[in-house]
Structure formats: C-alpha cells, structure tokens
N, C-alpha and C. Protein backbone atom coordinates (compact mmCIF):
# COMPACT_ATOMS: atom_id res chain seq x y z
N UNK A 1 -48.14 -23.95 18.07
CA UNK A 1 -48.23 -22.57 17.62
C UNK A 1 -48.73 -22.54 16.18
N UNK A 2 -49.56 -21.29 15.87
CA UNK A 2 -50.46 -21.73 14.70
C UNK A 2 -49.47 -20.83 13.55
N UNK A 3 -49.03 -20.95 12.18
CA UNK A 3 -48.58 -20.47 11.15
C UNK A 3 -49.48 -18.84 11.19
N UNK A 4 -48.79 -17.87 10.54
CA UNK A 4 -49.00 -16.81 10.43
C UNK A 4 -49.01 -16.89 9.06
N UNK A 5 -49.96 -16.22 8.28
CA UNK A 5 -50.35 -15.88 6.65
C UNK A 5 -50.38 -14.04 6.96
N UNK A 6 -49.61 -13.52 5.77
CA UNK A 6 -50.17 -12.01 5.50
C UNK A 6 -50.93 -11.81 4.18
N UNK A 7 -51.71 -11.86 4.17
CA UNK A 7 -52.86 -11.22 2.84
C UNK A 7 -52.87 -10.05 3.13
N UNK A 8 -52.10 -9.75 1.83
CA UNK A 8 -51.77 -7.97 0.63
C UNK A 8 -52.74 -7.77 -0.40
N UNK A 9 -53.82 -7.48 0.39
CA UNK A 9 -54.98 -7.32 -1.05
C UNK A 9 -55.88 -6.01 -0.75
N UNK A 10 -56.60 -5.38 -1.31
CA UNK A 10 -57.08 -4.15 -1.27
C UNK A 10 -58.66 -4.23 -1.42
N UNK A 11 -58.92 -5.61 -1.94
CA UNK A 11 -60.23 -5.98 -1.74
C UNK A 11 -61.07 -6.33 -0.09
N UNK A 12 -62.06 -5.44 0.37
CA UNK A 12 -62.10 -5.93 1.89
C UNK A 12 -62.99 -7.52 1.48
N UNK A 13 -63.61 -7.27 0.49
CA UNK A 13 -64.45 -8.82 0.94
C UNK A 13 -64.09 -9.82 0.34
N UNK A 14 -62.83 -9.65 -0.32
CA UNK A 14 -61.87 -11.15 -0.79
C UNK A 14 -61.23 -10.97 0.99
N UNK A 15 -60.67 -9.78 1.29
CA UNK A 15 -59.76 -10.25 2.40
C UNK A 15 -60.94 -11.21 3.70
N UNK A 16 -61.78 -10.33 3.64
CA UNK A 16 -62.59 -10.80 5.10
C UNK A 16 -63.31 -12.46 4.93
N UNK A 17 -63.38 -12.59 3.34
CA UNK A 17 -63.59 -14.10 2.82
C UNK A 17 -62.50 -15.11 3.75
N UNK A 18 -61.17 -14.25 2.81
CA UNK A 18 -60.16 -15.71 2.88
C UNK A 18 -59.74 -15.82 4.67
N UNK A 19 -59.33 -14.48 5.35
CA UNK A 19 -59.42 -14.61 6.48
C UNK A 19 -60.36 -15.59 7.62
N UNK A 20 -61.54 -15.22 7.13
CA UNK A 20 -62.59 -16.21 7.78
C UNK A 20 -62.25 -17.65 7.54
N UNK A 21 -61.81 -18.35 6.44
CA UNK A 21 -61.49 -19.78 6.08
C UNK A 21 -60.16 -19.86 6.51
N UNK A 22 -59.34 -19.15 6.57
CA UNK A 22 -58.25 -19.35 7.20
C UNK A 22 -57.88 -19.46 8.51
N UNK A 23 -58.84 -18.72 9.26
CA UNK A 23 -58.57 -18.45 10.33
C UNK A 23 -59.20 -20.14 11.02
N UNK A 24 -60.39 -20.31 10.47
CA UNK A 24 -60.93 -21.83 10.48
C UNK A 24 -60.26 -22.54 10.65
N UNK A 25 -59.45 -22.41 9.94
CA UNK A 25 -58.59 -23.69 9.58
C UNK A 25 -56.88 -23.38 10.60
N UNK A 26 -56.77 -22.66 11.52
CA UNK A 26 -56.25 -22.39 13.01
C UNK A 26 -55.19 -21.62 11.67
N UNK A 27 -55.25 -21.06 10.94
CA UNK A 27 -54.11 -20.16 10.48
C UNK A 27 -54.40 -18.65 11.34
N UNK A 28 -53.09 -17.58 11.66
CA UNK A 28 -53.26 -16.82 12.58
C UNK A 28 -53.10 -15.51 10.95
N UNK A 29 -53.82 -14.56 10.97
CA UNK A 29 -53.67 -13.94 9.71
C UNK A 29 -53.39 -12.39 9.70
N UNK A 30 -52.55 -12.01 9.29
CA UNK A 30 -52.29 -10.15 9.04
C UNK A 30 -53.06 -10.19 7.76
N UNK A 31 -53.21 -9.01 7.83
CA UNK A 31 -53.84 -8.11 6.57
C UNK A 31 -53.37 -6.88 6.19
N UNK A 32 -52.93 -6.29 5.20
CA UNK A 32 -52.68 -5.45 5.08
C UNK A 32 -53.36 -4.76 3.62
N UNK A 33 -53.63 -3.10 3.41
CA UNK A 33 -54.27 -3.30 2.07
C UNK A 33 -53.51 -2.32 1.31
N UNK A 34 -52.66 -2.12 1.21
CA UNK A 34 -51.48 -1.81 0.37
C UNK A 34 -50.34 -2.28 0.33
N UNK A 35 -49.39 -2.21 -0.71
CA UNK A 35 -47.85 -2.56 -0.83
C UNK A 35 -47.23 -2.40 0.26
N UNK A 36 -47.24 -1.10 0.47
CA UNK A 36 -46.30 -0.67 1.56
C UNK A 36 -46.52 -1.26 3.26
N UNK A 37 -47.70 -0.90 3.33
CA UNK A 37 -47.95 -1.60 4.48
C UNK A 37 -47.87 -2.82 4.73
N UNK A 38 -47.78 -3.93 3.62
CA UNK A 38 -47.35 -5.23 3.39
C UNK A 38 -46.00 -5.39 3.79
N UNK A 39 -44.86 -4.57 3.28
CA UNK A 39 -43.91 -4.37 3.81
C UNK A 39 -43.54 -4.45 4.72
N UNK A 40 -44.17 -3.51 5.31
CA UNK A 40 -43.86 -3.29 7.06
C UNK A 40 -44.55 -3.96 7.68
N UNK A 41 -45.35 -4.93 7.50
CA UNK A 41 -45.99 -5.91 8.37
C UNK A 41 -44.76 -7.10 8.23
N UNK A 42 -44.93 -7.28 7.27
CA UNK A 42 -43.68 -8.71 6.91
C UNK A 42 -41.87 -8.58 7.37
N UNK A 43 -41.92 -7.04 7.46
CA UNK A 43 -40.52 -6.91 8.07
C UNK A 43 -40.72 -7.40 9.54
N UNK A 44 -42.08 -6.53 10.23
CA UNK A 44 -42.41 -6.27 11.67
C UNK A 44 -42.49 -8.32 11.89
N UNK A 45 -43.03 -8.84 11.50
CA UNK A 45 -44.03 -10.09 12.02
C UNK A 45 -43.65 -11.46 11.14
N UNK A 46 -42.53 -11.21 10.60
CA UNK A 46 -42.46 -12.00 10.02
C UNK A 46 -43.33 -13.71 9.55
N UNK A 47 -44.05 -13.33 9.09
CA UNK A 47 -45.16 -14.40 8.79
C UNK A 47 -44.56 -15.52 8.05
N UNK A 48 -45.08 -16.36 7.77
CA UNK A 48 -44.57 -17.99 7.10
C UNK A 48 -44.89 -17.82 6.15
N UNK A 49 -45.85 -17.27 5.24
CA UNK A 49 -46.06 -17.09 4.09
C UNK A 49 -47.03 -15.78 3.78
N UNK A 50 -46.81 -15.40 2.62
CA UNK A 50 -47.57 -14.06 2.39
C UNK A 50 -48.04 -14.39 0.81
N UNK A 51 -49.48 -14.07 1.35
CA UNK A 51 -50.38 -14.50 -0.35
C UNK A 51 -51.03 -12.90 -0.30
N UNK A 52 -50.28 -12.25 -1.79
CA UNK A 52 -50.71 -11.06 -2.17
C UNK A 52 -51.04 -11.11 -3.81
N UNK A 53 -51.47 -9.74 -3.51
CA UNK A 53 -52.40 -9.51 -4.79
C UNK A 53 -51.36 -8.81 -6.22
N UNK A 54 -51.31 -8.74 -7.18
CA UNK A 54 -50.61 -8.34 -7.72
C UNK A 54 -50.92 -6.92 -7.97
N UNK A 55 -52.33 -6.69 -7.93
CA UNK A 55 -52.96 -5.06 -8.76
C UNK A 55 -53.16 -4.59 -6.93
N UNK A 56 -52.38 -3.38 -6.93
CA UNK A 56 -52.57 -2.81 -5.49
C UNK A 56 -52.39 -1.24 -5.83
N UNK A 57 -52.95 -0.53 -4.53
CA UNK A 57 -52.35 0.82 -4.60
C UNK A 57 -51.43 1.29 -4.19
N UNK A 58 -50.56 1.71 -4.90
CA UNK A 58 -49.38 2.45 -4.93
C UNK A 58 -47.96 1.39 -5.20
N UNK A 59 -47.66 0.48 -4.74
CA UNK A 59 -46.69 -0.56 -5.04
C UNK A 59 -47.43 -1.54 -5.61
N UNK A 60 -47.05 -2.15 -6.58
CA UNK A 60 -47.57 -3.14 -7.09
C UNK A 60 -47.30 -4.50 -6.56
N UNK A 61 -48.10 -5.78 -6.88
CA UNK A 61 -47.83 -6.58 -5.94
C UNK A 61 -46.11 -7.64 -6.21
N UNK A 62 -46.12 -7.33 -7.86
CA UNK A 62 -44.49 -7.73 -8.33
C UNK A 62 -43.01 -6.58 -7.91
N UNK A 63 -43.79 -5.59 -7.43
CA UNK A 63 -42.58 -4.35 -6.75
C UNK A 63 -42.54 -5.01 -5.25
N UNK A 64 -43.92 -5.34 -4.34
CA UNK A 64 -43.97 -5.49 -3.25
C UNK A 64 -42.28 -7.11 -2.96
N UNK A 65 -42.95 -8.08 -4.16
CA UNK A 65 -42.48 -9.45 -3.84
C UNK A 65 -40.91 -8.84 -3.85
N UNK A 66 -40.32 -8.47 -5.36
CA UNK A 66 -39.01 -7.36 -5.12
C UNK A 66 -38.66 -7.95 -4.22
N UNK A 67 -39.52 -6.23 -3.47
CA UNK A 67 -38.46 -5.19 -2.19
C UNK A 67 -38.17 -6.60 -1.11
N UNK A 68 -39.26 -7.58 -0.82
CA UNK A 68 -39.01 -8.87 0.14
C UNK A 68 -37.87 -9.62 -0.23
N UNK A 69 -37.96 -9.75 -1.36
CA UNK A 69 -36.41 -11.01 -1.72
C UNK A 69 -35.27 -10.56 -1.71
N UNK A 70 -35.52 -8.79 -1.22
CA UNK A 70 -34.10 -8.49 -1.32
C UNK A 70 -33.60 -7.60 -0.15
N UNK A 71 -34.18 -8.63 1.03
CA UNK A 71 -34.44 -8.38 2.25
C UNK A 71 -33.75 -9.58 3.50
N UNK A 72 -32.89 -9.26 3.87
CA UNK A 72 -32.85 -10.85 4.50
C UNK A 72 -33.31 -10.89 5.36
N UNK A 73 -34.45 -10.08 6.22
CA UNK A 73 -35.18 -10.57 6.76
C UNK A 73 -36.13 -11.75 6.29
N UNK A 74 -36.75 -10.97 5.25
CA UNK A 74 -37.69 -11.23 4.41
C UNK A 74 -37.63 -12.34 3.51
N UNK A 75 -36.44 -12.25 2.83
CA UNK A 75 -36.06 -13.05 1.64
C UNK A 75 -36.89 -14.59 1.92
N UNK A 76 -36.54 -15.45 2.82
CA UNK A 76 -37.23 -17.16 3.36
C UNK A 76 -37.98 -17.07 3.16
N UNK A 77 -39.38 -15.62 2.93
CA UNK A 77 -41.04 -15.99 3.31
C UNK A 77 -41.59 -16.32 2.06
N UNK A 78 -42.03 -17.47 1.90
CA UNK A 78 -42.83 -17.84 0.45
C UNK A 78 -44.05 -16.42 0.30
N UNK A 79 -44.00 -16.14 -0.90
CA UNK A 79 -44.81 -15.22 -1.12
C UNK A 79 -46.05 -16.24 -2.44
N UNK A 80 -47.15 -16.21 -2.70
CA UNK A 80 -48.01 -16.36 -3.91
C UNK A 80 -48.68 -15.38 -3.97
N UNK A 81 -49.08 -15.59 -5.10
CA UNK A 81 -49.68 -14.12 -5.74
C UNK A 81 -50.67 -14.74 -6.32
C-alpha cells in the first residue's frame, strides 16, 4: 500500500509540480488549497504526512499545523512546511 502525502498550498503549479514527482515516485497524494480544507482532508484521510505551505488563504499554514497537533486524530501526522 502506497503512503498518502497532503500538499496545503495555494499555488496550482508548485502543487501540480510536486504531485507529478510524487506521484512517480508511487506516493498516493491529496491536495488541498486552503487551511481549512487541509483540515478536513487530514481529519477525513488521514495521510502519513502533510507538507504545507505556510502563506495561505484564510488560515495560515502555522494556525493550520496548530489546529492538527491538537487533534488526536491528527496529532501523529508529521507535518513540514
């Protein structure tokens, strides 16, 4: 079974970049392009790791990491920024 990545970024052609190399490389990938919806993907799907952006719209990407660590769903998922 292949690892799940969520990329939280608002850029489409950083996302559709890193997706494409990731996906290469058998990673299975969410996307999301705001805070919030980052959220609710990572509650919903719990992914293995989540590489987000820090400058986003409407939640920032240090509000997003937060609301996750103080989540026990959430809390385990390595986040980078």
């Amino acid at each position: 079974m292949s690892k799940t990545i969520l990329l939280v970024d608002d850029d489409p052609r950083l996302v559709r970049l890193i997706c494409r190399r990731l996906t290469r490389d058998g990673f299975r990938m969410l996307t999301a392009g705001s805070g919030e919806e980052g959220l609710r993907l990572a509650a919903e799907q719990r992914p293995d790791l989540v590489l987000l952006d820090i400058v986003l719209p409407g939640l920032s990407g240090q509000e997003v990491c937060a609301r996750l660590k103080t989540q026990p769903a959430t809390h385990p998922i390595p986040v980078i920024f």
